[in-house]
XYZ file of N, CA, C and O in Angstrom:
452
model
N -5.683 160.113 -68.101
C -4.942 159.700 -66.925
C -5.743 158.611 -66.217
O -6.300 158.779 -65.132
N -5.751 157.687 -66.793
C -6.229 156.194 -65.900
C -5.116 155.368 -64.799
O -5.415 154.328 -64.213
N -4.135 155.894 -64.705
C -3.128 155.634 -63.972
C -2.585 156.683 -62.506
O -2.515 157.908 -62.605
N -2.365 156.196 -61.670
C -1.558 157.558 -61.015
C -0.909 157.669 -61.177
O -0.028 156.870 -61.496
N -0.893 158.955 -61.046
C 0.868 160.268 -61.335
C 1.091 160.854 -59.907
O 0.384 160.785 -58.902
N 2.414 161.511 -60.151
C 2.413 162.295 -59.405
C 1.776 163.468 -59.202
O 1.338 164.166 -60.116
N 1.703 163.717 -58.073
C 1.115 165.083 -57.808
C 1.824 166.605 -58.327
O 3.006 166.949 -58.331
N 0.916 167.144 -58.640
C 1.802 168.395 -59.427
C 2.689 169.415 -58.749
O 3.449 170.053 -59.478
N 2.691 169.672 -57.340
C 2.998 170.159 -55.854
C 4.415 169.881 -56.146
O 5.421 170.556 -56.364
N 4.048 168.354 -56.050
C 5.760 167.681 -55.539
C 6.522 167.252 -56.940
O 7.648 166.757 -56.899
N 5.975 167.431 -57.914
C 6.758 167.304 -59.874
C 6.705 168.097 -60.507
O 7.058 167.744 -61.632
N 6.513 168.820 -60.473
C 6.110 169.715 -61.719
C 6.526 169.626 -62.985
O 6.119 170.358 -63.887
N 7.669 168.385 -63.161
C 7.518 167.477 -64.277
C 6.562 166.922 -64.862
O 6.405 166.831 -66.080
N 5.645 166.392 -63.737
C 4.699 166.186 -64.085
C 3.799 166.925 -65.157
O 3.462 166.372 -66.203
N 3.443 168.188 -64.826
C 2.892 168.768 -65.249
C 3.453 169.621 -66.939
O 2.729 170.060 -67.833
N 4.674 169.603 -66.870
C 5.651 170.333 -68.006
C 5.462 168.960 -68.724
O 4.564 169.175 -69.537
N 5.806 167.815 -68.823
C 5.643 166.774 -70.066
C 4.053 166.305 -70.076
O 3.760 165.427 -70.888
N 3.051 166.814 -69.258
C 1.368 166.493 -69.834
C 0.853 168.169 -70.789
O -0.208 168.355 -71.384
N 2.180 169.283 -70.614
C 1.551 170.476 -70.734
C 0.464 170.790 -70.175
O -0.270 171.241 -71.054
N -0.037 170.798 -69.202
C -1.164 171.383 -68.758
C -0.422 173.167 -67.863
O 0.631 173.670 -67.471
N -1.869 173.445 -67.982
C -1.377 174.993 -67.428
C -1.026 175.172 -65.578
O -1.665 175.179 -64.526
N 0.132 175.274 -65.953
C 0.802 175.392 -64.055
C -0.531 176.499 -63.393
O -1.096 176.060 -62.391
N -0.857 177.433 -63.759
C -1.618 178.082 -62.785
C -3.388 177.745 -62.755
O -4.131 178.294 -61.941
N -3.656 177.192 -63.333
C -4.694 176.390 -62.745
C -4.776 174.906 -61.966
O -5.689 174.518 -61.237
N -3.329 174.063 -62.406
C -3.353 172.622 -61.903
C -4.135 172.290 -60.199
O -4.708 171.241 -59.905
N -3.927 173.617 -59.177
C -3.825 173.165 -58.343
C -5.813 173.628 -57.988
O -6.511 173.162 -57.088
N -6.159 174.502 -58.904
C -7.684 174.565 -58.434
C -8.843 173.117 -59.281
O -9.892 172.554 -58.965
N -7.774 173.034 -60.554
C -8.189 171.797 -61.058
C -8.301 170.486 -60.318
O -9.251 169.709 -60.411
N -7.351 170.346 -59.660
C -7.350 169.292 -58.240
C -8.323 169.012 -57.589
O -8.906 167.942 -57.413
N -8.593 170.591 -57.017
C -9.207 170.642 -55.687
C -11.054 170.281 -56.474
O -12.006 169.630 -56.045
N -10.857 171.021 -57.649
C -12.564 170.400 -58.367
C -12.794 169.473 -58.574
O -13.962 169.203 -58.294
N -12.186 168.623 -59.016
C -11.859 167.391 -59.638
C -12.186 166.724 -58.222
O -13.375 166.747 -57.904
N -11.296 166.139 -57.340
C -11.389 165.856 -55.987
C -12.920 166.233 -55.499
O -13.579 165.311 -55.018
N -13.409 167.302 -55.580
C -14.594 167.567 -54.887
C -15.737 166.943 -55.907
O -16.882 166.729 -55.508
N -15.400 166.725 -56.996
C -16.489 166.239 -57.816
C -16.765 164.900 -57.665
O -17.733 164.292 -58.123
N -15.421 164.270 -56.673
C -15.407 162.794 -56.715
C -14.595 162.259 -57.953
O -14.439 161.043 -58.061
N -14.319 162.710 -58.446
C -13.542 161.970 -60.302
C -12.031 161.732 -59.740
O -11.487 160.788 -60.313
N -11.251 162.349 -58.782
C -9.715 162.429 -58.534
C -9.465 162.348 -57.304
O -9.933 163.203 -56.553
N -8.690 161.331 -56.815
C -8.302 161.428 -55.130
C -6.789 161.626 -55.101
O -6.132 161.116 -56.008
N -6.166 162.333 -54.123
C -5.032 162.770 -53.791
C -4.426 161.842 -53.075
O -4.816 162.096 -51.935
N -3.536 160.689 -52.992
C -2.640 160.035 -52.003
C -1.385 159.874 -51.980
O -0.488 159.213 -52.502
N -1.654 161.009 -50.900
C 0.138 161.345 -50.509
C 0.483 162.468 -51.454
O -0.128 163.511 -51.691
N 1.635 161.987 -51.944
C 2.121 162.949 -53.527
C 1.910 162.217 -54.196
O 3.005 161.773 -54.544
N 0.767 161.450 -54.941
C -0.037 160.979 -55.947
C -1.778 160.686 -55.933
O -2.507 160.138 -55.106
N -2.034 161.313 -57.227
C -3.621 161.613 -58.340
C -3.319 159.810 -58.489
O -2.439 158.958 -58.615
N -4.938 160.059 -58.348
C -5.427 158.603 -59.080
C -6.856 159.019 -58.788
O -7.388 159.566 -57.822
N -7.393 158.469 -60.215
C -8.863 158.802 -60.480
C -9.602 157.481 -60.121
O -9.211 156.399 -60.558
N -10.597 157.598 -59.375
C -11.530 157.092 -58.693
C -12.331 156.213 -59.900
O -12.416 156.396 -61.114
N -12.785 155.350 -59.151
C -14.030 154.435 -60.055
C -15.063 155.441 -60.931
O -15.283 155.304 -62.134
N -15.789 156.729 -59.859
C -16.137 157.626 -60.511
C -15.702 158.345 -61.447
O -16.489 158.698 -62.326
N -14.235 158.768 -61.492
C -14.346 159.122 -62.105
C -13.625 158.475 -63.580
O -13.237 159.273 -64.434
N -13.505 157.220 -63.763
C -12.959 156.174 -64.658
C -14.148 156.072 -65.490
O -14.051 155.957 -66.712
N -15.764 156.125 -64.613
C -16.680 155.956 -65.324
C -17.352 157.322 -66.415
O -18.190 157.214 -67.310
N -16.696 158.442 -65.981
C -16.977 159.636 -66.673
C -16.086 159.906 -67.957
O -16.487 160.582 -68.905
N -14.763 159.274 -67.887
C -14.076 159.563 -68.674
C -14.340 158.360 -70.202
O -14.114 158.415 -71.411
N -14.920 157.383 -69.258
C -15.540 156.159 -70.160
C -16.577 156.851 -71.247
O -16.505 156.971 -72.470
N -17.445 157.204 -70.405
C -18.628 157.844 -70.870
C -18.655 158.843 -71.989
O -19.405 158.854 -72.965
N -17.462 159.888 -71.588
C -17.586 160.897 -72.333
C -16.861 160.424 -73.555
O -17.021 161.139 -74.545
N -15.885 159.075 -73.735
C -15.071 158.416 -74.807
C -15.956 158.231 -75.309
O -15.918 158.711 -76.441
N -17.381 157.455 -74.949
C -17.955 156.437 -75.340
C -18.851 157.649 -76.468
O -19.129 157.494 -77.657
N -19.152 158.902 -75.515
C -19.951 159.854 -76.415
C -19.459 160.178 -77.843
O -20.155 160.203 -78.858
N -17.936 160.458 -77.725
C -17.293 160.802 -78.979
C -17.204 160.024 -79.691
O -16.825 160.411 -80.796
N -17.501 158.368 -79.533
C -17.246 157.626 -80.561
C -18.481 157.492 -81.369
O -18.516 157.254 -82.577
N -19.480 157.667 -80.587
C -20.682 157.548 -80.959
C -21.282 158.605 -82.264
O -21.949 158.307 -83.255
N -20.675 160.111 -81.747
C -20.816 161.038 -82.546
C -19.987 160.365 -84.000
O -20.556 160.421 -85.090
N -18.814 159.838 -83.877
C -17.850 159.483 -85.204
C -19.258 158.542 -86.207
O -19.761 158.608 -87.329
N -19.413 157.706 -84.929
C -19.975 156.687 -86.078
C -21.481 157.023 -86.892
O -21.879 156.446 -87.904
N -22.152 158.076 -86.175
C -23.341 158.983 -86.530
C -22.700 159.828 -88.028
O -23.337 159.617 -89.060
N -21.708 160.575 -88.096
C -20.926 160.820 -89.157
C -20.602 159.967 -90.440
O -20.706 160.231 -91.638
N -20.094 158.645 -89.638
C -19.514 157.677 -90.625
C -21.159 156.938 -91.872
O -21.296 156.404 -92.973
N -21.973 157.382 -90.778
C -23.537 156.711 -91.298
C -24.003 157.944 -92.589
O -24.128 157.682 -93.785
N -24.213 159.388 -91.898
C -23.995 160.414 -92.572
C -23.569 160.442 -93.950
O -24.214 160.928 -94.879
N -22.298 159.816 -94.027
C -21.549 160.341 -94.847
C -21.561 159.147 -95.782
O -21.109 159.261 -96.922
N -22.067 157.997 -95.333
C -22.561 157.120 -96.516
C -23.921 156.951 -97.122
O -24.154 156.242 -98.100
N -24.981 157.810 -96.319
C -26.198 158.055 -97.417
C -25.886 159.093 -97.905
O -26.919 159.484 -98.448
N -24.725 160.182 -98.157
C -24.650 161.136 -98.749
C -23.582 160.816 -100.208
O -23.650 161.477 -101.244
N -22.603 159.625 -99.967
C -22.345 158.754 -100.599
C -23.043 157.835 -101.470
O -22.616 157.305 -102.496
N -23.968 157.741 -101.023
C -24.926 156.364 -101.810
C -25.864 157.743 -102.940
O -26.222 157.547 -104.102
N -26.036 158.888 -102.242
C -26.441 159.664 -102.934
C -25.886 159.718 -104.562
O -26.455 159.345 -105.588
N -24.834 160.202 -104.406
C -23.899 160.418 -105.548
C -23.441 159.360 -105.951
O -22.465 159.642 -106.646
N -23.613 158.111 -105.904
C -22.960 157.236 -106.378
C -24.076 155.725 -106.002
O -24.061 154.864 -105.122
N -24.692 155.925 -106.835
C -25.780 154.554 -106.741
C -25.810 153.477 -106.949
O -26.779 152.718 -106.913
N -23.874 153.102 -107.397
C -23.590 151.960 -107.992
C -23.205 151.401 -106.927
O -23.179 150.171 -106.922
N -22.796 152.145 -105.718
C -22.226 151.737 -104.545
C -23.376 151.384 -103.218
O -23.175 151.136 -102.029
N -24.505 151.480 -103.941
C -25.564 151.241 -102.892
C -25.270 150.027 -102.270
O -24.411 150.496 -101.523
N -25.293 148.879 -101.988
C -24.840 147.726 -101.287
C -24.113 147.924 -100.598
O -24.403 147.712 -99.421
N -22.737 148.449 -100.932
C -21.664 148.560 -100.077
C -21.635 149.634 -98.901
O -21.031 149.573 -97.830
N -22.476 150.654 -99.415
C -22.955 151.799 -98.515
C -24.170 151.078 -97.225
O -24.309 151.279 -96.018
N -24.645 150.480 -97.899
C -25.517 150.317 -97.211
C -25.237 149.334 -95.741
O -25.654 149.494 -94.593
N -24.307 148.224 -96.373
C -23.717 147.437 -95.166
C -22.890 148.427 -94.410
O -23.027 148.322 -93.191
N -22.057 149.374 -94.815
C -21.092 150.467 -94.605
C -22.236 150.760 -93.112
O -22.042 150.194 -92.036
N -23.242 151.611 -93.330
C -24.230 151.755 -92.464
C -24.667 151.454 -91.070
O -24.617 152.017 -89.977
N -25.264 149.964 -91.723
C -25.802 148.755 -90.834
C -24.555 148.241 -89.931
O -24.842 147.589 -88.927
N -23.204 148.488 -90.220
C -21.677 147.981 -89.307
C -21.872 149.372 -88.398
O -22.168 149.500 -87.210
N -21.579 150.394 -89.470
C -21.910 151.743 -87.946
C -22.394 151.577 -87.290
O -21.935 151.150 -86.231
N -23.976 151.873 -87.553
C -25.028 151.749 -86.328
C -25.062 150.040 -85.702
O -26.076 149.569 -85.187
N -24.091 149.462 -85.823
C -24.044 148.800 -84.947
C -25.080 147.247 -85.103
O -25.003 146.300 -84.320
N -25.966 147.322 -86.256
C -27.103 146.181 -86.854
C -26.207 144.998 -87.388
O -26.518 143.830 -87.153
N -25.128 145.322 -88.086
C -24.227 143.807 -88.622
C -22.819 144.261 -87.785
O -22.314 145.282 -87.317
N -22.496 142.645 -87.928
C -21.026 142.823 -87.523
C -20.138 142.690 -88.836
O -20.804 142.207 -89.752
N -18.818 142.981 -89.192
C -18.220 142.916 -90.123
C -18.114 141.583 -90.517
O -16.899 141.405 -90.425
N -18.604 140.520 -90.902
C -18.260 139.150 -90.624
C -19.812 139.477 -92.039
O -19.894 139.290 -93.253
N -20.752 140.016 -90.984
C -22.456 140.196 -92.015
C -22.442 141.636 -92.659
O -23.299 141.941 -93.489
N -21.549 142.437 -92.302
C -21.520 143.258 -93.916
C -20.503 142.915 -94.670
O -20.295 143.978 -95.255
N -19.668 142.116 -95.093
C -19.183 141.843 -96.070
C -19.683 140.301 -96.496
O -18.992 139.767 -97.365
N -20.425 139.797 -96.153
C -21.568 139.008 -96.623
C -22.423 139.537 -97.625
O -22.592 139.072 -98.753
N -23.049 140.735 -97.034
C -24.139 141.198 -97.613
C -23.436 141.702 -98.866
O -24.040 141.618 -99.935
N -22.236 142.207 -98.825
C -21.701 142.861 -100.049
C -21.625 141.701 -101.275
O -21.788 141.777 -102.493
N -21.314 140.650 -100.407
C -20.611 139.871 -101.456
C -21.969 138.957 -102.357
O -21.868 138.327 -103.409
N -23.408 139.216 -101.343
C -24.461 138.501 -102.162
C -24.812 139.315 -103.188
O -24.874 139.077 -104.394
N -25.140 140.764 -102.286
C -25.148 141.309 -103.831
C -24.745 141.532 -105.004
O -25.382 141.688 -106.045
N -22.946 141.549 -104.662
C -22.225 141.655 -105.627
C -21.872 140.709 -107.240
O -21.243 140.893 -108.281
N -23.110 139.183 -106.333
C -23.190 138.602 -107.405
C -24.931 138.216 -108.317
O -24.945 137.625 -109.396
């Protein structure tokens, strides 16, 4: 929810097409609000700079975990398959973020010849 909605009080549409659970929405509010992440105006939620930056953050965490995986899963790849070392290896160096795709398919293509 990077946008405001309505408040759940005055829609409860609101709340029936996000599915969230009607009997907590309204203590969820009041935490949220007190944490600083959600402000109430009027009959509409809108999340604060604070809390735009938490929801950033915690995106930013999960992507991070993917690409820790994606690295994972190509030295476990390069393991079993040693013909693919090059390609694994740029595979890698694009995850963690060392080449951009522009310089791992460079690198593929020097080795490849």
């Amino acid at each position: 929810m990077l946008a405001e909605v309505s408040h759940p009080d005055t829609d409860p549409m609101a709340v029936a097409v996000r599915d969230l659970e009607e009997a907590s929405i309204a203590d969820d509010v009041r935490t949220l609000s007190w944490m600083g992440l959600l402000e109430v105006k009027g009959e509409r939620l809108a999340i604060t700079p604070h809390g735009r930056a938490v929801h950033f953050e915690a995106e930013c965490a999960v992507l991070s975990a993917r690409l820790v995986e994606v690295s994972l899963f190509a030295d476990d790849l390069q393991r079993r398959t040693p013909s693919l070392d090059a390609e694994l290896h740029a595979l890698r160096q694009l995850a963690n973020g060392a080449w951009s795709v522009t310089e791992a398919v460079a690198y593929v293509e020097r080795r490849g010849h």
